[in-house]
Tab-separated table of C-alpha atoms in Angstrom:
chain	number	residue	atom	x	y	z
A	1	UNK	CA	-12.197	9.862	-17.370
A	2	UNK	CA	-15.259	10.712	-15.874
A	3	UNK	CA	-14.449	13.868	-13.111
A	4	UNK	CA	-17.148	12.513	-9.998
A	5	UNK	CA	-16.464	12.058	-6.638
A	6	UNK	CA	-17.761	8.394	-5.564
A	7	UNK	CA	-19.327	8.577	-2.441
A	8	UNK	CA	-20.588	5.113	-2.013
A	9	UNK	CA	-23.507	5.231	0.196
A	10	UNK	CA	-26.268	7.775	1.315
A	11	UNK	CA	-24.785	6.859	5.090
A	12	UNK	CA	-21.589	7.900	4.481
A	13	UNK	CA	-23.155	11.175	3.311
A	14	UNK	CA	-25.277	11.041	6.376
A	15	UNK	CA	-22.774	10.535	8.887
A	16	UNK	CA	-19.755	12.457	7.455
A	17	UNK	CA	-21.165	15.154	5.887
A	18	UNK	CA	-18.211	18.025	7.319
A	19	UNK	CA	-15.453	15.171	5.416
A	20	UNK	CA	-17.748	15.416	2.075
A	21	UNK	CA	-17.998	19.104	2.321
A	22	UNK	CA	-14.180	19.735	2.993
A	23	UNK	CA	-13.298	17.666	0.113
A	24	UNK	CA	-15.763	19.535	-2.168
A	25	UNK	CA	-14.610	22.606	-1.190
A	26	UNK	CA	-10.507	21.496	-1.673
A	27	UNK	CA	-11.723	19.708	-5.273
A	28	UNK	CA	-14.296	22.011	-6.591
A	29	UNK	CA	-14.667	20.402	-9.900
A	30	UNK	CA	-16.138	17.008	-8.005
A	31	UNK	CA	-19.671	16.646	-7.022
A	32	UNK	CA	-20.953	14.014	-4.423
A	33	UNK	CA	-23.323	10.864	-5.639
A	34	UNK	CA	-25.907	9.787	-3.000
A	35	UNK	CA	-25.625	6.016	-4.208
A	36	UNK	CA	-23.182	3.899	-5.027
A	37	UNK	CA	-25.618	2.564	-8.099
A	38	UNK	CA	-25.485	6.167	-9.270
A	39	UNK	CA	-21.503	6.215	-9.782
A	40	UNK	CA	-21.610	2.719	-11.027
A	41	UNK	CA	-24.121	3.478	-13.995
A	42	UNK	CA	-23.112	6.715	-14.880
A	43	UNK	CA	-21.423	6.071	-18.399
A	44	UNK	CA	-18.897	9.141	-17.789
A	45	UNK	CA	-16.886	7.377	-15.472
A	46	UNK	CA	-14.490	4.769	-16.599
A	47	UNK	CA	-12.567	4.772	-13.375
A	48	UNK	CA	-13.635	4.002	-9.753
A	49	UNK	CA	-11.335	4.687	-6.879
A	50	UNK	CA	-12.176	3.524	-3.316
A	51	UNK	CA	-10.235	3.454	0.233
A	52	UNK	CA	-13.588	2.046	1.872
A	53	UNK	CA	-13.309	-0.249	4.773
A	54	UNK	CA	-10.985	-3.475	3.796
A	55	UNK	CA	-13.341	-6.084	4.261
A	56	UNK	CA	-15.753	-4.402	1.555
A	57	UNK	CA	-13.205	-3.694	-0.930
A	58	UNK	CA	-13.021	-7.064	-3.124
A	59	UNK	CA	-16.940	-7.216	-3.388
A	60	UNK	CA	-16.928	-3.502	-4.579
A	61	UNK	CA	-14.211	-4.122	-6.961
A	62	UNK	CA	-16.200	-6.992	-8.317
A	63	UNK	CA	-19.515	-4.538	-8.852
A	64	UNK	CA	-16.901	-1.370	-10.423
A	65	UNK	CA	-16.069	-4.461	-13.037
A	66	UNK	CA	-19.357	-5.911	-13.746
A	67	UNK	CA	-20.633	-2.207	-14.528
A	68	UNK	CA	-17.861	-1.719	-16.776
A	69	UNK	CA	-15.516	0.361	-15.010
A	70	UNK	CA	-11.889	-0.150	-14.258
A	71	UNK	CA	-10.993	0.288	-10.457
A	72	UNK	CA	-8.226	1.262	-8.669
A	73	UNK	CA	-7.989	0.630	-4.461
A	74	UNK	CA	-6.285	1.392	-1.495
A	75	UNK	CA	-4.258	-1.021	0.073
A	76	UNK	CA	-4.486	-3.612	1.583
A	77	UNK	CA	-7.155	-4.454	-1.334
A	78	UNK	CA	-8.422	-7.531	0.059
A	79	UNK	CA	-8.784	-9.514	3.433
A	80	UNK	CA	-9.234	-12.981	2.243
A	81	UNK	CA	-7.213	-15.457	-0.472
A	82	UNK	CA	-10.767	-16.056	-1.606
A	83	UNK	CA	-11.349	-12.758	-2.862
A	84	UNK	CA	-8.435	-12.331	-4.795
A	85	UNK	CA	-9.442	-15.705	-6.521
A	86	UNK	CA	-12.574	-13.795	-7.130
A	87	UNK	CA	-10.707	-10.681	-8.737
A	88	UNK	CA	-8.890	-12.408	-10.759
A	89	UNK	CA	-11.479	-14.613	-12.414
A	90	UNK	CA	-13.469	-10.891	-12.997
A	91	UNK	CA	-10.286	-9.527	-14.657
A	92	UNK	CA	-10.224	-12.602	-16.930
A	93	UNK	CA	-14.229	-12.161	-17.714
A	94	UNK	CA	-13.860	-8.446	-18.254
A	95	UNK	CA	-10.324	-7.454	-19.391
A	96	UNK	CA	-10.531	-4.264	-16.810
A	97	UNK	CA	-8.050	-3.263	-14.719
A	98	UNK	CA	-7.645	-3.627	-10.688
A	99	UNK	CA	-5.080	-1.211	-9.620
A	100	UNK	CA	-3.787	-1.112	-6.240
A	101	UNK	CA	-2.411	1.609	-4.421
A	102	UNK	CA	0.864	0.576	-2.614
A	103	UNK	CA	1.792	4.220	-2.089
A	104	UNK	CA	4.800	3.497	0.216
A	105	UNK	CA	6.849	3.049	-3.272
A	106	UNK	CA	4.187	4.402	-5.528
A	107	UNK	CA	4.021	7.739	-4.285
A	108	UNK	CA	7.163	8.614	-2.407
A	109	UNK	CA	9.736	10.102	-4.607
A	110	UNK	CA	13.026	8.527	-2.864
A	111	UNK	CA	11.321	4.931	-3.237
A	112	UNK	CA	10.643	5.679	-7.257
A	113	UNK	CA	14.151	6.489	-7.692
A	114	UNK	CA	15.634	3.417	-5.751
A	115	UNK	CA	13.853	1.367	-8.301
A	116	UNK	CA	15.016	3.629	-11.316
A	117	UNK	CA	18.667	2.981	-9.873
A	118	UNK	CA	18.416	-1.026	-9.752
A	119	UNK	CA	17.203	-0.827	-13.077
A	120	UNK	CA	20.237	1.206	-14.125
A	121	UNK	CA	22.340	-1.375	-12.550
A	122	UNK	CA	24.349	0.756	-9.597
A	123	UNK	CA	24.241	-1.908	-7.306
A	124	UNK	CA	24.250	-4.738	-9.013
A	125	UNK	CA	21.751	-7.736	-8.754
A	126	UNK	CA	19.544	-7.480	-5.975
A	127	UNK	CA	20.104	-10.204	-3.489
A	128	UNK	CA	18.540	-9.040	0.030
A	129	UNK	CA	15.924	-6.541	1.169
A	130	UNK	CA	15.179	-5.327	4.617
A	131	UNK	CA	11.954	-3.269	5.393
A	132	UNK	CA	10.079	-1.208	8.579
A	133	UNK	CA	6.871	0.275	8.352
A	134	UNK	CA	6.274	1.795	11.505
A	135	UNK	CA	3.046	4.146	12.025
A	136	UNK	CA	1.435	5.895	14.617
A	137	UNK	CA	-1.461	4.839	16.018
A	138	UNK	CA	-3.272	7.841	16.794
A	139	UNK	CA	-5.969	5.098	18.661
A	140	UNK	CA	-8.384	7.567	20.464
A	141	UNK	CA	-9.270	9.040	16.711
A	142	UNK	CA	-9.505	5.452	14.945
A	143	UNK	CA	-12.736	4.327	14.360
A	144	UNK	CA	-14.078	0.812	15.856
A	145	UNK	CA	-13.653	-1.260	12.571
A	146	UNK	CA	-9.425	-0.201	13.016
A	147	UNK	CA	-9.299	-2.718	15.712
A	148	UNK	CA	-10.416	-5.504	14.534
A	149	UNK	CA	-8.929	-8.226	11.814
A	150	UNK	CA	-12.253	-9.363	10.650
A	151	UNK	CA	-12.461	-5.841	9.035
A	152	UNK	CA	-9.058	-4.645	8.086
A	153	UNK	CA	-7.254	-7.488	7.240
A	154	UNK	CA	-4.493	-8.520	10.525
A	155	UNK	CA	-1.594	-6.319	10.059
A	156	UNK	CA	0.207	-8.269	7.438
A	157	UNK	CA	-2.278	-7.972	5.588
A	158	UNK	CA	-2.471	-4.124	5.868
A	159	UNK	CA	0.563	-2.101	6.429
A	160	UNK	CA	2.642	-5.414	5.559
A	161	UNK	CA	1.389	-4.799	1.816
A	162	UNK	CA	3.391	-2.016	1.354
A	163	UNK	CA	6.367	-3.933	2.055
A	164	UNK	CA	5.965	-7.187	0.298
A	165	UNK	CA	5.327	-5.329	-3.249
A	166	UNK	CA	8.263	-3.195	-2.898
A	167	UNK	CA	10.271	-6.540	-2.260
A	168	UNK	CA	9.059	-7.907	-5.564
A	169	UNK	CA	9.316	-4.801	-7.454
A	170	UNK	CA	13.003	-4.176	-6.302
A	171	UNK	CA	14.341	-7.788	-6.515
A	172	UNK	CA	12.131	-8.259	-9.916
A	173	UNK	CA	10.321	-11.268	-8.918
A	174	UNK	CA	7.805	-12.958	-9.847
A	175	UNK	CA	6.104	-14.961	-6.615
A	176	UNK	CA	7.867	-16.005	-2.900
A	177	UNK	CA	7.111	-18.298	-0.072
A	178	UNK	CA	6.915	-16.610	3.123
A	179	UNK	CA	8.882	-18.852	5.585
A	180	UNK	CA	7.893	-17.388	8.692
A	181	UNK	CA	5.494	-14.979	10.321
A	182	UNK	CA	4.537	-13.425	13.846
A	183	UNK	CA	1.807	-11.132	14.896
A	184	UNK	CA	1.050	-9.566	18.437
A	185	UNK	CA	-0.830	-6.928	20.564
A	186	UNK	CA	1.824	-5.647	23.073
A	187	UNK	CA	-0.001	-2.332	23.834
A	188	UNK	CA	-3.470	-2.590	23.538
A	189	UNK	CA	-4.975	-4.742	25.771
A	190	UNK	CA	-8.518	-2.978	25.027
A	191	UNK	CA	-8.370	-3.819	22.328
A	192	UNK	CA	-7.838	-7.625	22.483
A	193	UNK	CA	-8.150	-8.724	18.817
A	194	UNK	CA	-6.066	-5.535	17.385
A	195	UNK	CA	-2.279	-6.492	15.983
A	196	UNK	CA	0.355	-3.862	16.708
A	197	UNK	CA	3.139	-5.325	16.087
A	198	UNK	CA	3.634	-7.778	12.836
A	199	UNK	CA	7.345	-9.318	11.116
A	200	UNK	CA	7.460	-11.957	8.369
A	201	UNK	CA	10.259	-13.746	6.043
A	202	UNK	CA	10.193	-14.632	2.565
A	203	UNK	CA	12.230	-15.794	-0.396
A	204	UNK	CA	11.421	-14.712	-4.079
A	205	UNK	CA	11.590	-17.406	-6.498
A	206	UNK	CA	14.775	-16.033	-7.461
A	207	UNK	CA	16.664	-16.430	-4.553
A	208	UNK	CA	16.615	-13.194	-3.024
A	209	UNK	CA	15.080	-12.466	0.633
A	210	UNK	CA	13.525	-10.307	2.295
A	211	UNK	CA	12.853	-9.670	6.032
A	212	UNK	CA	10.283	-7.058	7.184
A	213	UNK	CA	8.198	-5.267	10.565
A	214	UNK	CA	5.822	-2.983	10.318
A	215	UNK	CA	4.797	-1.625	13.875
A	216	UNK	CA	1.951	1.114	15.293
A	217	UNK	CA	4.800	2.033	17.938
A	218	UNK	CA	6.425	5.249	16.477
A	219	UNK	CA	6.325	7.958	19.347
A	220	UNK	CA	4.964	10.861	19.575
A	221	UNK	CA	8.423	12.515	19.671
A	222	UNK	CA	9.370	11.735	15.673
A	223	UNK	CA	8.082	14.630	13.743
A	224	UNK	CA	6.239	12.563	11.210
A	225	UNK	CA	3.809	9.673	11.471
A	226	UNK	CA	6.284	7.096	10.636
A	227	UNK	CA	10.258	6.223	10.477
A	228	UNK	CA	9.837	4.270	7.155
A	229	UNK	CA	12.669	2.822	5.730
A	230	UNK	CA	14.001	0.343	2.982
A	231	UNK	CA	17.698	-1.274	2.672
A	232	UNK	CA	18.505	-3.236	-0.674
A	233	UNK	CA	21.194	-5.105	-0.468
A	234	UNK	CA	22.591	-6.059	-4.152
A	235	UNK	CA	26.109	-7.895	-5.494
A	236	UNK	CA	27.825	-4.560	-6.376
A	237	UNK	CA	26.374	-2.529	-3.826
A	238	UNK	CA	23.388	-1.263	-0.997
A	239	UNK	CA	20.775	0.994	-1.001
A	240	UNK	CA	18.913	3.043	1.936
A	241	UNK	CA	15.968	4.717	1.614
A	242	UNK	CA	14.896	7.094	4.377
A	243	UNK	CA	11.179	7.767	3.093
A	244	UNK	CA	9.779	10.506	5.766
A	245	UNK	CA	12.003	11.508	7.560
A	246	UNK	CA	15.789	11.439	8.358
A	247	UNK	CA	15.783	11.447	12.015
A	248	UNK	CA	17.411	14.554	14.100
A	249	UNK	CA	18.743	15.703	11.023
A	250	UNK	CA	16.177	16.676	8.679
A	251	UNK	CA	12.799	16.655	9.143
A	252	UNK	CA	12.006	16.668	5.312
A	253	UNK	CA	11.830	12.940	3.745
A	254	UNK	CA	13.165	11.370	0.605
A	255	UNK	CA	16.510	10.819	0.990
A	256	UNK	CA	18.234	7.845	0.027
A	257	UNK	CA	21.871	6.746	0.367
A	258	UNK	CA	24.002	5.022	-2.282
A	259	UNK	CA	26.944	3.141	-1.395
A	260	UNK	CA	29.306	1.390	-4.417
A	261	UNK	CA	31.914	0.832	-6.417
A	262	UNK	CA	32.081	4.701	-7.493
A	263	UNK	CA	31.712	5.784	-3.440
A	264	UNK	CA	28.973	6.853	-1.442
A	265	UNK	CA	26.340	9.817	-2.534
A	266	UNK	CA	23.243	11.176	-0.707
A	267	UNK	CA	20.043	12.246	-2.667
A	268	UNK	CA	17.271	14.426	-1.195
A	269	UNK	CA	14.620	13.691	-3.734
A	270	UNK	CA	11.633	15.656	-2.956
A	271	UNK	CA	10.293	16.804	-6.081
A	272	UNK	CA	12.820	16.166	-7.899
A	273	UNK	CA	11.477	12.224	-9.608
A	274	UNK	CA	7.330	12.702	-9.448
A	275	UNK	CA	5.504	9.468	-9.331
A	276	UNK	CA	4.963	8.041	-12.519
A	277	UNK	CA	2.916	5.352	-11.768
A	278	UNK	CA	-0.478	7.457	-11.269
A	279	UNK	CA	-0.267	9.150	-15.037
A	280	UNK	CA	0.898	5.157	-16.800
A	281	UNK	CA	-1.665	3.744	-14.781
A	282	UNK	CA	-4.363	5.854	-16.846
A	283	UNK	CA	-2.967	5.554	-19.521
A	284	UNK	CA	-2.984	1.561	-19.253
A	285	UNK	CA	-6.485	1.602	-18.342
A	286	UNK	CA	-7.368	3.841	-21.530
A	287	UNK	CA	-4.777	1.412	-23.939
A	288	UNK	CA	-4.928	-1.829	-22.383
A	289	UNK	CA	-1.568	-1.859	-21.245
A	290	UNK	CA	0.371	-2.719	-18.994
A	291	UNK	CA	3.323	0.069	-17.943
A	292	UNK	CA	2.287	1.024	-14.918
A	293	UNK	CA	2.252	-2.733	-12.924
A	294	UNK	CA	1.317	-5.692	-14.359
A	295	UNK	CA	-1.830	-7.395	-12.826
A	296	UNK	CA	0.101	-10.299	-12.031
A	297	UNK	CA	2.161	-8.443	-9.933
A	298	UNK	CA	-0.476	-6.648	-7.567
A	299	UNK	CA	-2.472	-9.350	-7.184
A	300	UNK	CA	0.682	-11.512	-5.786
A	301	UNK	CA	1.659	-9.097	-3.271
A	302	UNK	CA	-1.691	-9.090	-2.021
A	303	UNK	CA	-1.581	-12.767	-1.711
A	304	UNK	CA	1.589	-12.922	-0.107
A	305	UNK	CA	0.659	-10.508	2.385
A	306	UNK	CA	-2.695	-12.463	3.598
A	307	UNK	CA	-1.123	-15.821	3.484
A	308	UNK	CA	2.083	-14.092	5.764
A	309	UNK	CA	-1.006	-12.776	7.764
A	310	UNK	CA	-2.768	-16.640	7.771
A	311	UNK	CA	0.671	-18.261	8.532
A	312	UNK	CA	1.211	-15.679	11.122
A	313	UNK	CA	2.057	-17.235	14.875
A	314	UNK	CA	0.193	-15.065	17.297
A	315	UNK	CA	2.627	-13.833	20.387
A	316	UNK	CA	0.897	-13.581	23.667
């Protein structure tokens, strides 16, 4: 793997050059690319990363692939059912891979290890998960594409994508129908179009449900940017992940409660499981594997969460 940094445009250099220069200076083994064209034929680099504006995400992806290159995104990785339609048909042509970064299991430790403990079997089969992603919204420092849908997605589609993979990933399924779906703006009226507040219902295809909200209300009291949390509800058992933070108690995250048959244990988990997706995930893109996730599987989160988003009734 190539070792570039992949600034995408000669504007971005233009009008963030302080961000470009603090990241050089934190990663001194990168250097910046004044084009996107000069990344994407640069035969060093097998693997493209981008967290660009949502709305421009699927088209990229579709140029990383048609240069050659495997690509790996933020979330939420596309805005529209008809880009994921898109992706998919360039997987097929190319055989590359089209990673997506669902980091609110990928890359906090006390989510990993709820998902190593399912598979072990300490609670059973998985019948019923329950998730909030709240954030803060931090709205005088947000740029003007934040605000509206057309751009990032509706907020289903966004911070809703965290939660809809983890549901598949913990109950092991393979698709769901979302049921039911809300979106509103409660607090920011000046912003009309802007979603703060988001909830949706689904059922996997085997059986199991899920309910989740995802929220920018979390106050400026809470000493992190977000109360997120997970309960997994199986036959022999429940599981609650405290991601960030465990409120008034600790202000360190990662811990996660067991409750079953053999009684009830707390684990603190920070840096004690690592995040084993980022090292398969190379690894699949260098062996044509699949260890990390399966394509299948990111692209049908990312469908679920824009048709929760499309199906979404909007509360005035």
């Amino acid at each position: 793997m190539g070792e570039r940094l992949a600034i995408v445009s000669k504007a971005y250099l233009s009008l963030y050059p302080e961000k470009v220069k603090k990241f050089m200076e934190a990663y001194p083994n990168v250097s910046a690319a004044a084009s996107e064209e000069e990344i994407l034929q640069d035969a060093t680099i097998d693997l493209v990363a981008s967290a660009n504006i949502p709305v421009q995400r699927g088209p990229l992806g579709l140029r990383v692939l048609d240069a050659g290159k495997h690509y790996f995104v933020d979330k939420p990785a596309f805005t529209a059912l008809e880009q994921i339609e898109q992706a998919k048909q360039k997987v097929e042509e190319t055989g590359l891979k089209w990673g997506i970064y669902y980091s609110e299991r990928l890359h906090v430790e006390s989510a990993v290890f709820a998902g190593q403990l399912i598979e072990e079997g300490a609670i059973g089969r998985v019948i019923s998960v329950m998730g909030t992603g709240p954030h803060r919204a931090n709205a005088n420092s947000r740029p003007e594409w934040f605000f509206d849908p057309e751009q990032y997605g509706g907020i289903l589609t966004d911070i809703g994508s965290h939660q809809i993979e983890q549901f598949l990933h913990y109950t092991n399924a393979k698709s769901a129908k979302v049921l039911h779906s809300k979106v509103a703006n409660y607090n920011f009226k000046q912003y009309p179009a802007f979603q703060d507040y988001g909830d949706a219902t689904l059922v996997a295809d085997n059986g199991a449900t899920f309910y989740f909200r995802v929220d920018w209300f979390t106050p400026d009291g809470l000493g992190t940017w977000g109360d997120g949390r997970v309960t997994i509800l199986g036959t022999e058992g429940y599981i609650e992940v405290r991601k960030y933070i465990d409120i008034a108690r600790s202000n360190e995250g990662n811990h996660l409660y067991l409750v079953n048959g053999e009684g009830e244990t707390h684990f603190q988990l920070t840096g004690k499981v690592g995040y084993p997706f980022f090292g398969e995930f190379i690894l699949d893109c260098l062996n044509g594997t699949e260890n990390a996730m399966t394509q299948e599987h990111a692209f049908t989160a990312a469908a679920l969460c824009v048709e929760a988003q499309e199906k979404a009734i909007k509360i005035e």
